[in-house]
Amino acid sequence: MKHSQTLAATAALAAIAFILPEIAMASGEEVVSILEGAPKPSRGDYPVIAGISARTIAWSLAQMHLFLAAFVLAVPLFAISTEMMGVITKDDRYDTMSREFMKITMAAYSLTALVGGGLLLALLVFYPHLMGYMIKVFRGQMLIYAALFGLESITLYIYFYSWDALRRGNRKWFHMSIGLVLNTVGLTLMFVANAWTSFMMSPSGVDAAGAITGTVWEATRNPLWNPLNLHRFLANIAYGGAIVGGYAAYMFLAEKRAEAKAHYDWMGYTSNFIAIIGFLPLPFAGYWLMAEIYAYSQQMGITAMGGILAWLFIIQAVLIGTIMLAANYYLWSGLMRTDRGAEYAKYVKYIAVVIVGGFLVWVTPHSLVLTPSELQVLGGTNHKVLGPLGIMPAKNTAVNLMLVMTFLSFQMFYRSSRVATVSWAKQGNMVIIALYVIGIANIVGAGIYGYFTPTVYKVGASVPQVTTTLMIIVASVVIDVLMLRGAKTEKVHWGRMSERSQYALFVLPVAFTWLMGLMGYIRSSLRTNWHIYTIMKDNSSEAYIPTIGEAGNTITAITLGFMAIMVFVFWLSRLGATKQSEPKQEASS
Amino acid sequence: MLGNKWVVFVVALVVWAAFFYSMDKFIMEYQGLPVGADMMPV
């Protein structure tokens, strides 16, 4: 694409972006009660087509769309960050990697739109009353969504295809500004879609019968909108990082050339770093979302964490524990890239003990599902020793310690290639060690404190735990940055990595996908037999919470489907870079 | 430069302990949960 064409296209985009808020304002001003209330469809009003399970179809398509959308929205977010890193450090590797990130996104983008279209059709066919009502509540916003989607497509294509044309000098800044527009549009798209989802859980801008009483903005700004926005934003970063990490592992294993292996090893490390950066604050965003769910409706909160869905949180713990173990294992394996890495290897076993211990605490249920004879032997549903580990103070302590240890694994690798040269290096190390000792004691202490105080204090004490974890990370980074200024750097042998470690990188996207499917199901099921909580009842034949086994099978099938798509996308990206060799000249010619 | 590393370690332990204690107290009180009125039977 020529520079002038790019400029013209960007100017057109800017004009559209300028007009969009006008449309949004117009839709917001239309404050009229246009409905008596939400529709009340009877069972006969739900179309039944060839005995197909409407819920399973909508569930699968919605989840698949979310997986793909999370990925294609997240990758440009960190692609622009790594592109910026390339400009700051003047290291071309960042730029090449950013472009490669986008290449994978391009392959997945059309699939996102395809599945999104499929979801819309499925909803219109199987749930026409619900969709009719939602369109009336959100009015012009749905058109804005469509316009934004068009804008997203245009900016995405320009951003990717103009990469080499706008690679150096001032043109690079222009290119990054296109990326900024792309990300702004992408995030806005997500926030709009989140408003519809969160409206179904915590409707606002309507009265108790569902009659529209407020503006579109009031319906958008419902109680769970922002907690969901933050949670999805962070989760998307972590998820996108994990998937491109899987791609890097795929390429690392497929490539034979040492140079290419070094590149994909570095890409895998960076992707894992991005995934962990997104993942570290995620439990806290999840905690906020859950707290807001409780604040909005205690019944909804108890359904999640005290009812049938509570058991799924145990599976969640298993998956998060798997992610932690895999990410840490990958980091420990990375110590072999540096000659000084072996010096740090002796500490790995202690970190492993904390992570495995934390994992075991996290998966310990508070009460057990038992047969009458087991109940008799145990003397109740709570185990005398392990039962106390099933409540939140123990789990909060476990997760915070696991996060601190994961950060420590990162720090060890970072330091393994740097030798501090400042005169106060030994003292600086002591300050960091003291920080870890006291910080960990504070996290454990706040956990124990929760056992001796009323519930309100128990919940309140989780905040200092989180803050302590963040303080350990921030203070360590600050001291490290100061201490390692002018440090003697040692060579990192990128590519000197075991093949086994690459399978840990594969574990991450699989576990993340499963986890998102599981938690998405829990969040959606909180509405129980309501399409829109307390406003519009689901009267279809499938208005019940499926058994854990049925839900688990459906989530697993969707996960497998998505992973198959991802392998296809990876293969496609590799195929695009493969060139057939020149035909050999015939000896006779 | 800053003295014996073990002296620094002990001082750092005390300083961090004071810091985290103050932080905990501030956060709990900010949430309307004054420390001292908390040790009630569960």
PDB file of C-alpha atoms in Angstrom, chain A residues 282-440:
ATOM      1  CA  LEU A 282      -6.232 -11.301  37.400  1.00  0.00           C
ATOM      2  CA  PRO A 283      -7.240 -13.030  40.660  1.00  0.00           C
ATOM      3  CA  PHE A 284      -7.711  -9.602  42.201  1.00  0.00           C
ATOM      4  CA  ALA A 285      -9.879  -8.389  39.330  1.00  0.00           C
ATOM      5  CA  GLY A 286     -11.860 -11.623  39.698  1.00  0.00           C
ATOM      6  CA  TYR A 287     -12.179 -10.954  43.395  1.00  0.00           C
ATOM      7  CA  TRP A 288     -13.577  -7.485  42.685  1.00  0.00           C
ATOM      8  CA  LEU A 289     -16.052  -8.897  40.147  1.00  0.00           C
ATOM      9  CA  MET A 290     -17.214 -11.502  42.654  1.00  0.00           C
ATOM     10  CA  ALA A 291     -17.498  -8.899  45.427  1.00  0.00           C
ATOM     11  CA  GLU A 292     -19.652  -6.737  43.133  1.00  0.00           C
ATOM     12  CA  ILE A 293     -21.801  -9.761  42.274  1.00  0.00           C
ATOM     13  CA  TYR A 294     -22.363 -10.326  46.003  1.00  0.00           C
ATOM     14  CA  ALA A 295     -23.074  -6.637  46.502  1.00  0.00           C
ATOM     15  CA  TYR A 296     -25.584  -6.658  43.652  1.00  0.00           C
ATOM     16  CA  SER A 297     -27.337  -9.864  44.689  1.00  0.00           C
ATOM     17  CA  GLN A 298     -26.303 -12.029  47.615  1.00  0.00           C
ATOM     18  CA  GLN A 299     -28.387 -14.834  46.159  1.00  0.00           C
ATOM     19  CA  MET A 300     -26.374 -14.679  42.959  1.00  0.00           C
ATOM     20  CA  GLY A 301     -23.112 -14.707  44.917  1.00  0.00           C
ATOM     21  CA  ILE A 302     -24.181 -17.693  46.991  1.00  0.00           C
ATOM     22  CA  THR A 303     -25.267 -19.558  43.845  1.00  0.00           C
ATOM     23  CA  ALA A 304     -21.733 -19.073  42.566  1.00  0.00           C
ATOM     24  CA  MET A 305     -19.651 -19.884  45.585  1.00  0.00           C
ATOM     25  CA  GLY A 306     -21.936 -21.766  47.940  1.00  0.00           C
ATOM     26  CA  GLY A 307     -24.229 -23.718  45.649  1.00  0.00           C
ATOM     27  CA  ILE A 308     -23.796 -26.239  42.868  1.00  0.00           C
ATOM     28  CA  LEU A 309     -21.420 -23.971  40.961  1.00  0.00           C
ATOM     29  CA  ALA A 310     -19.029 -23.870  43.935  1.00  0.00           C
ATOM     30  CA  TRP A 311     -17.618 -27.218  42.882  1.00  0.00           C
ATOM     31  CA  LEU A 312     -16.529 -25.731  39.616  1.00  0.00           C
ATOM     32  CA  PHE A 313     -14.283 -23.366  41.561  1.00  0.00           C
ATOM     33  CA  ILE A 314     -12.371 -26.441  42.699  1.00  0.00           C
ATOM     34  CA  ILE A 315     -11.816 -27.316  39.033  1.00  0.00           C
ATOM     35  CA  GLN A 316     -10.833 -23.689  38.515  1.00  0.00           C
ATOM     36  CA  ALA A 317      -8.199 -24.103  41.218  1.00  0.00           C
ATOM     37  CA  VAL A 318      -6.833 -27.189  39.462  1.00  0.00           C
ATOM     38  CA  LEU A 319      -6.552 -25.286  36.181  1.00  0.00           C
ATOM     39  CA  ILE A 320      -4.959 -22.201  37.727  1.00  0.00           C
ATOM     40  CA  GLY A 321      -2.558 -24.448  39.618  1.00  0.00           C
ATOM     41  CA  THR A 322      -1.695 -26.101  36.309  1.00  0.00           C
ATOM     42  CA  ILE A 323      -1.032 -22.698  34.739  1.00  0.00           C
ATOM     43  CA  MET A 324       1.206 -21.692  37.652  1.00  0.00           C
ATOM     44  CA  LEU A 325       3.153 -24.936  37.556  1.00  0.00           C
ATOM     45  CA  ALA A 326       3.585 -24.834  33.769  1.00  0.00           C
ATOM     46  CA  ALA A 327       4.630 -21.162  33.714  1.00  0.00           C
ATOM     47  CA  ASN A 328       7.111 -21.686  36.532  1.00  0.00           C
ATOM     48  CA  TYR A 329       8.479 -24.876  35.013  1.00  0.00           C
ATOM     49  CA  TYR A 330       9.098 -22.967  31.793  1.00  0.00           C
ATOM     50  CA  LEU A 331      10.912 -20.216  33.708  1.00  0.00           C
ATOM     51  CA  TRP A 332      13.052 -22.722  35.607  1.00  0.00           C
ATOM     52  CA  SER A 333      13.932 -24.441  32.337  1.00  0.00           C
ATOM     53  CA  GLY A 334      14.983 -21.020  31.045  1.00  0.00           C
ATOM     54  CA  LEU A 335      17.815 -20.910  33.575  1.00  0.00           C
ATOM     55  CA  MET A 336      19.750 -23.218  31.252  1.00  0.00           C
ATOM     56  CA  ARG A 337      19.955 -20.389  28.701  1.00  0.00           C
ATOM     57  CA  THR A 338      22.542 -18.563  30.782  1.00  0.00           C
ATOM     58  CA  ASP A 339      25.867 -19.789  32.118  1.00  0.00           C
ATOM     59  CA  ARG A 340      25.070 -18.420  35.577  1.00  0.00           C
ATOM     60  CA  GLY A 341      21.607 -20.007  35.581  1.00  0.00           C
ATOM     61  CA  ALA A 342      22.871 -23.083  37.417  1.00  0.00           C
ATOM     62  CA  GLU A 343      23.678 -20.903  40.444  1.00  0.00           C
ATOM     63  CA  TYR A 344      19.974 -20.211  40.830  1.00  0.00           C
ATOM     64  CA  ALA A 345      18.785 -23.751  40.086  1.00  0.00           C
ATOM     65  CA  LYS A 346      19.279 -24.804  43.711  1.00  0.00           C
ATOM     66  CA  TYR A 347      16.472 -22.466  44.795  1.00  0.00           C
ATOM     67  CA  VAL A 348      13.960 -23.987  42.391  1.00  0.00           C
ATOM     68  CA  LYS A 349      13.021 -26.825  44.737  1.00  0.00           C
ATOM     69  CA  TYR A 350      11.936 -24.388  47.459  1.00  0.00           C
ATOM     70  CA  ILE A 351       9.794 -22.421  45.032  1.00  0.00           C
ATOM     71  CA  ALA A 352       8.307 -25.694  43.784  1.00  0.00           C
ATOM     72  CA  VAL A 353       7.367 -26.692  47.355  1.00  0.00           C
ATOM     73  CA  VAL A 354       5.484 -23.412  47.866  1.00  0.00           C
ATOM     74  CA  ILE A 355       3.730 -23.624  44.500  1.00  0.00           C
ATOM     75  CA  VAL A 356       2.695 -27.262  44.900  1.00  0.00           C
ATOM     76  CA  GLY A 357       1.702 -26.602  48.532  1.00  0.00           C
ATOM     77  CA  GLY A 358      -0.361 -23.566  47.502  1.00  0.00           C
ATOM     78  CA  PHE A 359      -1.954 -25.599  44.725  1.00  0.00           C
ATOM     79  CA  LEU A 360      -2.969 -28.326  47.207  1.00  0.00           C
ATOM     80  CA  VAL A 361      -4.459 -25.805  49.623  1.00  0.00           C
ATOM     81  CA  TRP A 362      -6.382 -24.185  46.803  1.00  0.00           C
ATOM     82  CA  VAL A 363      -7.963 -27.450  45.633  1.00  0.00           C
ATOM     83  CA  THR A 364      -9.017 -28.461  49.158  1.00  0.00           C
ATOM     84  CA  PRO A 365     -12.809 -28.205  49.365  1.00  0.00           C
ATOM     85  CA  HIS A 366     -14.472 -26.928  52.526  1.00  0.00           C
ATOM     86  CA  SER A 367     -17.090 -29.649  52.644  1.00  0.00           C
ATOM     87  CA  LEU A 368     -17.078 -32.965  50.872  1.00  0.00           C
ATOM     88  CA  VAL A 369     -19.645 -34.904  48.872  1.00  0.00           C
ATOM     89  CA  LEU A 370     -19.724 -38.209  50.765  1.00  0.00           C
ATOM     90  CA  THR A 371     -21.606 -41.481  50.966  1.00  0.00           C
ATOM     91  CA  PRO A 372     -23.433 -42.135  54.289  1.00  0.00           C
ATOM     92  CA  SER A 373     -20.730 -44.584  55.420  1.00  0.00           C
ATOM     93  CA  GLU A 374     -17.933 -42.124  54.602  1.00  0.00           C
ATOM     94  CA  LEU A 375     -19.863 -39.455  56.471  1.00  0.00           C
ATOM     95  CA  GLN A 376     -20.063 -41.716  59.512  1.00  0.00           C
ATOM     96  CA  VAL A 377     -16.328 -42.427  59.500  1.00  0.00           C
ATOM     97  CA  LEU A 378     -15.430 -38.755  59.084  1.00  0.00           C
ATOM     98  CA  GLY A 379     -18.023 -37.545  61.600  1.00  0.00           C
ATOM     99  CA  GLY A 380     -19.364 -34.815  59.310  1.00  0.00           C
ATOM    100  CA  THR A 381     -18.830 -33.237  55.901  1.00  0.00           C
ATOM    101  CA  ASN A 382     -15.772 -31.302  57.129  1.00  0.00           C
ATOM    102  CA  HIS A 383     -12.402 -32.922  57.587  1.00  0.00           C
ATOM    103  CA  LYS A 384     -10.998 -31.993  61.009  1.00  0.00           C
ATOM    104  CA  VAL A 385      -7.510 -31.107  59.770  1.00  0.00           C
ATOM    105  CA  LEU A 386      -8.004 -30.248  56.115  1.00  0.00           C
ATOM    106  CA  GLY A 387     -11.479 -28.668  56.436  1.00  0.00           C
ATOM    107  CA  PRO A 388     -10.131 -25.281  57.634  1.00  0.00           C
ATOM    108  CA  LEU A 389      -8.017 -25.089  54.477  1.00  0.00           C
ATOM    109  CA  GLY A 390     -11.223 -24.985  52.447  1.00  0.00           C
ATOM    110  CA  ILE A 391     -12.155 -21.433  53.370  1.00  0.00           C
ATOM    111  CA  MET A 392     -11.062 -18.213  51.758  1.00  0.00           C
ATOM    112  CA  PRO A 393      -8.287 -17.009  54.151  1.00  0.00           C
ATOM    113  CA  ALA A 394      -6.299 -20.171  53.364  1.00  0.00           C
ATOM    114  CA  LYS A 395      -6.961 -19.908  49.633  1.00  0.00           C
ATOM    115  CA  ASN A 396      -6.114 -16.201  49.493  1.00  0.00           C
ATOM    116  CA  THR A 397      -2.868 -16.916  51.295  1.00  0.00           C
ATOM    117  CA  ALA A 398      -2.078 -19.783  48.919  1.00  0.00           C
ATOM    118  CA  VAL A 399      -2.726 -17.795  45.742  1.00  0.00           C
ATOM    119  CA  ASN A 400      -0.744 -14.784  46.927  1.00  0.00           C
ATOM    120  CA  LEU A 401       2.245 -16.942  47.843  1.00  0.00           C
ATOM    121  CA  MET A 402       2.045 -18.679  44.465  1.00  0.00           C
ATOM    122  CA  LEU A 403       2.080 -15.312  42.701  1.00  0.00           C
ATOM    123  CA  VAL A 404       5.031 -14.086  44.767  1.00  0.00           C
ATOM    124  CA  MET A 405       6.959 -17.260  43.939  1.00  0.00           C
ATOM    125  CA  THR A 406       6.139 -16.939  40.237  1.00  0.00           C
ATOM    126  CA  PHE A 407       7.555 -13.438  40.292  1.00  0.00           C
ATOM    127  CA  LEU A 408      10.644 -14.771  42.080  1.00  0.00           C
ATOM    128  CA  SER A 409      11.146 -17.294  39.255  1.00  0.00           C
ATOM    129  CA  PHE A 410      11.100 -14.388  36.795  1.00  0.00           C
ATOM    130  CA  GLN A 411      13.507 -12.411  38.904  1.00  0.00           C
ATOM    131  CA  MET A 412      15.951 -15.314  39.065  1.00  0.00           C
ATOM    132  CA  PHE A 413      16.048 -15.650  35.288  1.00  0.00           C
ATOM    133  CA  TYR A 414      16.434 -11.890  34.839  1.00  0.00           C
ATOM    134  CA  ARG A 415      19.335 -11.813  37.268  1.00  0.00           C
ATOM    135  CA  SER A 416      21.012 -14.885  35.865  1.00  0.00           C
ATOM    136  CA  SER A 417      22.251 -12.824  32.909  1.00  0.00           C
ATOM    137  CA  ARG A 418      23.303  -9.747  34.895  1.00  0.00           C
ATOM    138  CA  VAL A 419      25.984  -9.153  37.494  1.00  0.00           C
ATOM    139  CA  ALA A 420      25.482  -6.015  39.574  1.00  0.00           C
ATOM    140  CA  THR A 421      28.476  -3.719  39.638  1.00  0.00           C
ATOM    141  CA  VAL A 422      27.240  -1.083  42.107  1.00  0.00           C
ATOM    142  CA  SER A 423      29.110  -0.905  45.404  1.00  0.00           C
ATOM    143  CA  TRP A 424      25.978  -1.580  47.479  1.00  0.00           C
ATOM    144  CA  ALA A 425      24.939  -4.755  45.603  1.00  0.00           C
ATOM    145  CA  LYS A 426      25.256  -7.068  48.658  1.00  0.00           C
ATOM    146  CA  GLN A 427      23.284  -4.705  50.858  1.00  0.00           C
ATOM    147  CA  GLY A 428      20.692  -4.244  48.130  1.00  0.00           C
ATOM    148  CA  ASN A 429      20.211  -7.994  47.951  1.00  0.00           C
ATOM    149  CA  MET A 430      19.703  -8.092  51.700  1.00  0.00           C
ATOM    150  CA  VAL A 431      17.000  -5.418  51.455  1.00  0.00           C
ATOM    151  CA  ILE A 432      15.214  -7.535  48.819  1.00  0.00           C
ATOM    152  CA  ILE A 433      15.524 -10.717  50.876  1.00  0.00           C
ATOM    153  CA  ALA A 434      14.136  -8.876  53.912  1.00  0.00           C
ATOM    154  CA  LEU A 435      11.274  -7.621  51.738  1.00  0.00           C
ATOM    155  CA  TYR A 436      10.390 -11.182  50.731  1.00  0.00           C
ATOM    156  CA  VAL A 437      10.667 -12.487  54.311  1.00  0.00           C
ATOM    157  CA  ILE A 438       8.482  -9.797  55.858  1.00  0.00           C
ATOM    158  CA  GLY A 439       6.091  -9.664  52.895  1.00  0.00           C
ATOM    159  CA  ILE A 440       5.495 -13.414  53.024  1.00  0.00           C
TER     160      ILE A 440
END
